[in-house]
Structure formats: structure tokens, C-alpha cells
Short mmCIF file of C-alpha atoms and ligand atoms in Angstrom, two decimals:
data_model
loop_
_atom_site.label_atom_id
_atom_site.label_comp_id
_atom_site.label_asym_id
_atom_site.label_seq_id
_atom_site.Cartn_x
_atom_site.Cartn_y
_atom_site.Cartn_z
CA MET C 7 0.00 0.00 0.00
CA ASN C 8 1.58 3.29 -1.06
CA ALA C 9 1.56 6.45 1.05
CA LEU C 10 -0.90 8.35 -1.12
CA LEU C 11 -3.48 5.56 -0.95
CA ALA C 12 -2.96 5.32 2.82
CA ILE C 13 -3.71 9.04 3.16
CA TYR C 14 -6.85 8.76 0.98
CA VAL C 15 -8.12 5.77 2.97
CA THR C 16 -7.53 7.53 6.30
CA MET C 17 -9.24 10.71 5.08
CA PHE C 18 -12.18 8.71 3.81
CA GLY C 19 -12.33 7.01 7.22
CA THR C 20 -12.49 10.35 9.07
CA ALA C 21 -15.37 11.42 6.78
CA VAL C 22 -17.20 8.19 7.64
CA GLY C 23 -16.42 8.97 11.30
CA SER C 24 -18.16 12.30 10.81
CA PHE C 25 -21.29 10.40 9.69
CA LEU C 26 -20.93 8.02 12.67
CA ASN C 27 -21.02 11.12 14.91
CA VAL C 28 -24.41 11.97 13.40
CA CYS C 29 -25.60 8.40 14.14
CA ILE C 30 -24.23 8.55 17.71
CA HIS C 31 -26.02 11.84 18.36
CA ARG C 32 -29.34 11.08 16.66
CA LEU C 33 -30.03 7.33 17.01
CA PRO C 34 -30.62 7.41 20.82
CA LEU C 35 -32.96 10.40 20.31
CA LYS C 36 -34.76 8.54 17.50
CA LEU C 37 -34.13 11.43 15.09
CA SER C 38 -33.76 11.14 11.31
CA LEU C 39 -30.20 10.64 10.08
CA ALA C 40 -30.88 12.43 6.80
CA TRP C 41 -32.73 15.55 7.89
CA PRO C 42 -32.09 18.25 8.99
CA GLY C 43 -28.42 18.90 8.15
CA SER C 44 -25.83 19.24 10.91
CA HIS C 45 -26.41 22.17 13.22
CA CYS C 46 -25.01 23.50 16.50
CA PRO C 47 -26.88 21.90 19.42
CA SER C 48 -26.70 25.21 21.33
CA CYS C 49 -27.75 27.91 18.84
CA ARG C 50 -29.22 25.67 16.09
CA ALA C 51 -27.07 27.46 13.46
CA PRO C 52 -26.47 25.13 10.48
CA VAL C 53 -22.87 23.91 10.20
CA LYS C 54 -21.31 25.35 7.03
CA PRO C 55 -19.67 22.80 4.70
CA TYR C 56 -16.25 24.41 5.26
CA ASP C 57 -16.74 24.01 9.03
CA ASN C 58 -17.65 20.34 8.62
CA ILE C 59 -14.21 18.98 7.64
CA PRO C 60 -13.32 16.07 9.93
CA ILE C 61 -10.81 16.90 12.72
CA VAL C 62 -9.44 19.97 10.83
CA SER C 63 -12.55 22.10 11.48
CA TYR C 64 -12.50 21.26 15.17
CA LEU C 65 -8.88 22.41 15.46
CA TRP C 66 -9.44 25.46 13.22
CA LEU C 67 -12.48 26.59 15.30
CA ARG C 68 -10.59 25.71 18.51
CA GLY C 69 -13.47 23.47 19.60
CA ARG C 70 -16.14 26.19 19.50
CA CYS C 71 -19.22 26.94 17.37
CA ARG C 72 -18.43 29.69 14.83
CA ASN C 73 -21.76 31.39 15.54
CA CYS C 74 -22.32 31.23 19.34
CA LYS C 75 -18.89 30.08 20.56
CA ALA C 76 -20.47 27.22 22.54
CA PRO C 77 -17.91 24.46 23.11
CA ILE C 78 -18.07 21.49 20.70
CA SER C 79 -17.58 18.12 22.39
CA ILE C 80 -14.08 16.63 22.00
CA LYS C 81 -15.81 13.31 21.26
CA TYR C 82 -16.51 14.45 17.66
CA PRO C 83 -12.85 14.73 16.52
CA ILE C 84 -11.96 11.63 18.62
CA VAL C 85 -14.58 9.51 16.83
CA GLU C 86 -13.35 10.86 13.46
CA LEU C 87 -9.74 10.12 14.35
CA ILE C 88 -10.49 6.59 15.59
CA THR C 89 -12.60 5.80 12.50
CA GLY C 90 -9.80 7.10 10.25
CA ALA C 91 -7.25 4.91 12.04
CA MET C 92 -9.65 1.95 11.86
CA PHE C 93 -10.02 2.33 8.07
CA LEU C 94 -6.26 2.46 7.59
CA GLY C 95 -5.76 -0.57 9.87
CA ALA C 96 -8.48 -2.58 8.12
CA PHE C 97 -7.00 -1.79 4.67
CA LEU C 98 -3.63 -3.07 5.85
CA LEU C 99 -5.06 -6.21 7.50
CA PHE C 100 -7.85 -7.42 5.23
CA ASP C 101 -8.59 -7.97 1.57
CA SER C 102 -12.06 -7.51 0.12
CA PRO C 103 -14.67 -8.90 0.56
CA VAL C 104 -13.73 -9.47 4.25
CA LEU C 105 -12.53 -5.85 4.30
CA ILE C 106 -16.05 -4.54 3.55
CA GLN C 107 -17.59 -6.80 6.21
CA ARG C 108 -15.03 -5.81 8.87
CA LEU C 109 -15.38 -2.09 8.09
CA LEU C 110 -19.17 -2.21 8.45
CA PHE C 111 -18.73 -4.20 11.64
CA GLY C 112 -16.11 -1.78 12.99
CA CYS C 113 -18.33 1.25 12.28
CA ALA C 114 -21.21 -0.43 14.17
CA MET C 115 -18.88 -1.13 17.11
CA VAL C 116 -17.73 2.53 17.24
CA VAL C 117 -21.36 3.73 17.38
CA LEU C 118 -22.39 1.13 20.00
CA PHE C 119 -19.29 1.94 22.09
CA VAL C 120 -20.16 5.64 22.43
CA VAL C 121 -23.96 5.27 22.63
CA ASP C 122 -23.75 2.67 25.43
CA LEU C 123 -21.20 4.80 27.28
CA GLU C 124 -23.39 7.91 27.07
CA HIS C 125 -26.91 6.51 27.27
CA ARG C 126 -26.61 2.91 28.53
CA ILE C 127 -28.55 1.66 25.50
CA LEU C 128 -27.66 -0.43 22.44
CA PRO C 129 -30.11 0.55 19.70
CA ASP C 130 -31.98 -2.30 17.98
CA VAL C 131 -31.60 -0.46 14.64
CA ILE C 132 -27.92 -1.45 14.73
CA THR C 133 -27.86 -4.82 16.49
CA LEU C 134 -30.80 -6.54 14.77
CA PRO C 135 -29.80 -5.73 11.16
CA GLY C 136 -26.23 -6.51 12.29
CA ILE C 137 -27.24 -10.09 13.12
CA VAL C 138 -28.99 -10.54 9.74
CA ILE C 139 -26.29 -8.85 7.62
CA GLY C 140 -23.48 -10.67 9.47
CA PHE C 141 -25.19 -14.01 8.84
CA LEU C 142 -25.81 -13.24 5.13
CA PHE C 143 -22.16 -12.17 4.62
CA SER C 144 -20.99 -15.45 6.21
CA PHE C 145 -22.33 -17.45 3.23
CA PHE C 146 -19.63 -15.85 1.05
CA MET C 147 -16.68 -15.38 3.41
CA PRO C 148 -15.22 -16.31 6.81
CA PRO C 149 -16.37 -17.38 9.34
CA GLY C 150 -18.79 -19.40 7.15
CA TRP C 151 -22.51 -19.74 7.84
CA VAL C 152 -22.22 -22.67 10.31
CA ASP C 153 -19.78 -20.82 12.58
CA SER C 154 -21.87 -17.66 12.21
CA LEU C 155 -25.11 -19.46 13.15
CA ILE C 156 -23.47 -21.10 16.20
CA GLY C 157 -22.09 -17.64 17.07
CA ILE C 158 -25.58 -16.11 17.04
CA ILE C 159 -27.14 -18.90 19.13
CA VAL C 160 -24.32 -19.32 21.66
CA GLY C 161 -23.55 -15.57 21.83
CA GLY C 162 -27.11 -14.43 22.37
CA GLY C 163 -28.07 -17.57 24.33
CA SER C 164 -25.24 -17.44 26.86
CA LEU C 165 -25.84 -13.82 27.86
CA TRP C 166 -29.60 -14.35 27.90
CA LEU C 167 -29.17 -17.34 30.22
CA LEU C 168 -26.77 -15.39 32.44
CA GLY C 169 -29.32 -12.57 32.68
CA GLU C 170 -32.11 -15.05 33.51
CA ILE C 171 -30.09 -16.71 36.29
CA TYR C 172 -29.13 -13.33 37.72
CA PHE C 173 -32.77 -12.23 37.62
CA ARG C 174 -34.00 -15.41 39.37
CA VAL C 175 -31.34 -15.16 42.09
CA ARG C 176 -31.21 -11.42 42.69
CA HIS C 177 -34.71 -10.48 41.49
CA GLU C 178 -33.33 -7.56 39.53
CA GLU C 179 -32.21 -6.84 35.99
CA GLY C 180 -28.48 -7.53 35.69
CA MET C 181 -27.87 -7.92 31.98
CA GLY C 182 -29.71 -5.72 29.52
CA PHE C 183 -31.35 -7.36 26.52
CA GLY C 184 -29.32 -4.99 24.33
CA ASP C 185 -26.14 -6.83 25.37
CA VAL C 186 -27.74 -10.15 24.34
CA LYS C 187 -28.49 -8.84 20.83
CA MET C 188 -25.08 -7.20 20.55
CA LEU C 189 -23.20 -10.41 21.38
CA ALA C 190 -25.44 -12.30 18.93
CA MET C 191 -24.42 -9.74 16.28
CA ILE C 192 -20.73 -10.21 17.15
CA GLY C 193 -21.22 -13.99 16.84
CA ALA C 194 -22.92 -13.54 13.46
CA CYS C 195 -20.12 -11.39 12.06
CA LEU C 196 -17.03 -13.00 13.59
CA GLY C 197 -18.18 -16.59 14.21
CA TRP C 198 -18.42 -18.40 17.54
CA LYS C 199 -14.67 -18.69 18.26
CA LEU C 200 -13.93 -14.97 18.01
CA MET C 201 -17.26 -14.26 19.75
CA LEU C 202 -16.09 -16.29 22.77
CA LEU C 203 -12.75 -14.48 22.67
CA THR C 204 -14.66 -11.17 22.59
CA LEU C 205 -16.64 -12.23 25.66
CA ILE C 206 -13.45 -13.18 27.55
CA LEU C 207 -11.59 -9.99 26.56
CA SER C 208 -14.51 -7.68 27.37
CA SER C 209 -15.18 -9.35 30.74
CA PHE C 210 -11.49 -8.92 31.50
CA ILE C 211 -11.47 -5.23 30.50
CA GLY C 212 -14.77 -4.70 32.33
CA SER C 213 -13.53 -6.21 35.59
CA ILE C 214 -10.32 -4.14 35.52
CA VAL C 215 -12.34 -0.96 35.01
CA GLY C 216 -14.87 -2.05 37.65
CA VAL C 217 -12.26 -2.86 40.27
CA THR C 218 -10.41 0.39 39.53
CA MET C 219 -13.62 2.40 39.95
CA ILE C 220 -14.42 0.70 43.26
CA ALA C 221 -10.84 1.29 44.42
CA LEU C 222 -11.16 4.97 43.54
CA HIS C 223 -14.61 5.09 45.23
CA ARG C 224 -16.05 6.41 41.99
CA GLY C 225 -19.21 4.36 42.23
CA ASP C 226 -20.49 1.52 44.33
CA MET C 227 -21.09 -2.10 43.33
CA LYS C 228 -24.58 -1.17 42.12
CA TYR C 229 -23.31 1.23 39.48
CA ALA C 230 -24.04 -0.39 36.15
CA LEU C 231 -21.01 -0.44 33.88
CA PRO C 232 -21.78 -0.14 30.16
CA PHE C 233 -21.08 -3.74 29.17
CA GLY C 234 -21.77 -2.96 25.49
CA THR C 235 -18.85 -0.50 25.57
CA PHE C 236 -16.54 -3.30 26.75
CA LEU C 237 -18.03 -5.72 24.22
CA ALA C 238 -17.19 -3.23 21.46
CA LEU C 239 -13.57 -2.98 22.65
CA GLY C 240 -13.28 -6.77 22.94
CA ALA C 241 -14.83 -7.27 19.50
CA ILE C 242 -12.42 -4.84 17.81
CA ALA C 243 -9.47 -6.59 19.50
CA ALA C 244 -10.81 -10.05 18.59
CA SER C 245 -11.56 -9.11 14.97
CA THR C 246 -8.08 -7.69 14.37
CA ALA C 247 -5.74 -9.73 16.59
CA GLY C 248 -8.01 -12.71 17.32
CA ARG C 249 -6.00 -15.24 15.33
CA LEU C 250 -2.77 -14.08 17.02
CA ILE C 251 -4.29 -14.21 20.52
CA ILE C 252 -5.72 -17.73 19.98
CA ASP C 253 -2.41 -19.01 18.54
CA TRP C 254 -0.46 -17.42 21.41
CA TYR C 255 -2.77 -19.06 23.95
CA ALA C 256 -2.62 -22.44 22.19
CA SER C 257 1.20 -22.31 22.15
CA PHE C 258 1.19 -22.97 25.91
CA TYR C 259 -0.49 -26.31 25.33
CA ALA C 260 1.37 -27.35 22.21
ZN1 ZN V 305 -23.74 27.54 18.14
#
């Protein structure tokens, strides 16, 4: 991959990230993605095309609305930057058609990561089509439809069962149904092996964050951590380095 192509791919990724920001902002509020155009949440002034350039505009405007000077959240350029880096990484790692599948999957994970962190919800409009599209893709590429189907059933089933047991024992909601659908989607797209790896990695990340927060007294045991956020992190790690992690683990038993 030459340097010029790498730059194009990264720039295209930041533009996609800009669209993901629109999804992140509007999906939880159940607003249309297409209309109206981007505007400042404070003064409602429409964002001019020249102020809508990923990352650059944020820096140029020093993180403030041109019209009312209200601060613009740092999360916008961060999402653009991460999406740009993700596109470059995916282009280096995968060939089409897997590339297309992994990019769609990665974009969904970025949106779910932020939306769960901010709102503690995982919108059905992403997870449900994600299960269907992931399964359909699997007929033409890895992980293959059998692994994908097992991934959906075991992924969704295991979390659903865990939630049921928790509910019977504690008589309260422990696991949201959004997490169940999200893990089923991860199983559909990555297959059951990488889905299990995702579950292990995200539980690991989640417990480290949880223990740290308790240690810092920043929330008691009751404080619900956004498990979908950790699932998204685990899924990105599993989908890029999954093969390496599994081989590394297996090397201890070889
Ligand atoms: Zn404004």
C-alpha cells in the first residue's frame, strides 16, 4: 500500500467517522439521520460545509461553534480520528470482501461503544440488522454460515441465560437485553470462536475498570457499567488480533 493511498483511505475514514457522529447523536434520540443537516446543538445554526471537515474544522475553530462560541464536544474529533485509524488498519489487515464486512462491523462497534457509554442503550436499529447482515455475509466469506449461526445462538443464548439466572437469584435486571443482541451480532459477524474471545476480553477489561472504579470510590457495586462498551472494545481486538491471541494461547499447550 503506497503512502498516497494510505492518506486517501484515512481521510475517507475520518469522513465516515463524521457520519458516525451523526448516528451517535441522533439514534438514541430517534431522530432522522438524513434531515435536517448538521447544526449546532446550542444555537441551532447550520454547520457550514467548510466548518464540517473532519478533525481539521474542530482544530481550526478551537473546539467552539463559529456562531455562538459554545464548546463542541471533544468526542466528535476523537470519533473521526479513531474511525480514520480503523479504516487504515483494516485496509492493511484485510482484503475484500472481508474488508467490507469488517469495516461495516467496525463502524457499528464505534457507534455502539459511544452510545452505550453515554446513554446505557444499544439501539436495535444497529444490532438486529447486524445479526442478519453478518449471517448473510458469512455465506460468502469467513467465518462461514455454520460458525456464524453457532455464534448467534451461543452468543445471544449465553448472555440471555446469564441474565435469567441473575434475575432469578437477585430479582433484579443484571444484563440488559441490548447486550444479548449485541453479542449475537458479534457472533454472526465473527463466528463463535472470536465471539467467545470477545466475551473473555470484554469481561477482563470490564472487571479491571470495575475494580479500579471501586478502588477509587467512583461508584459503588450497584453502578451499572456499560457492558456494550466493553463488548465493542473486545470485538475490535478479537476481529483484528483474534487469530494471534488464539495461537499465542494455544502455544502454551502445544
Ligand atoms: Zn452555536
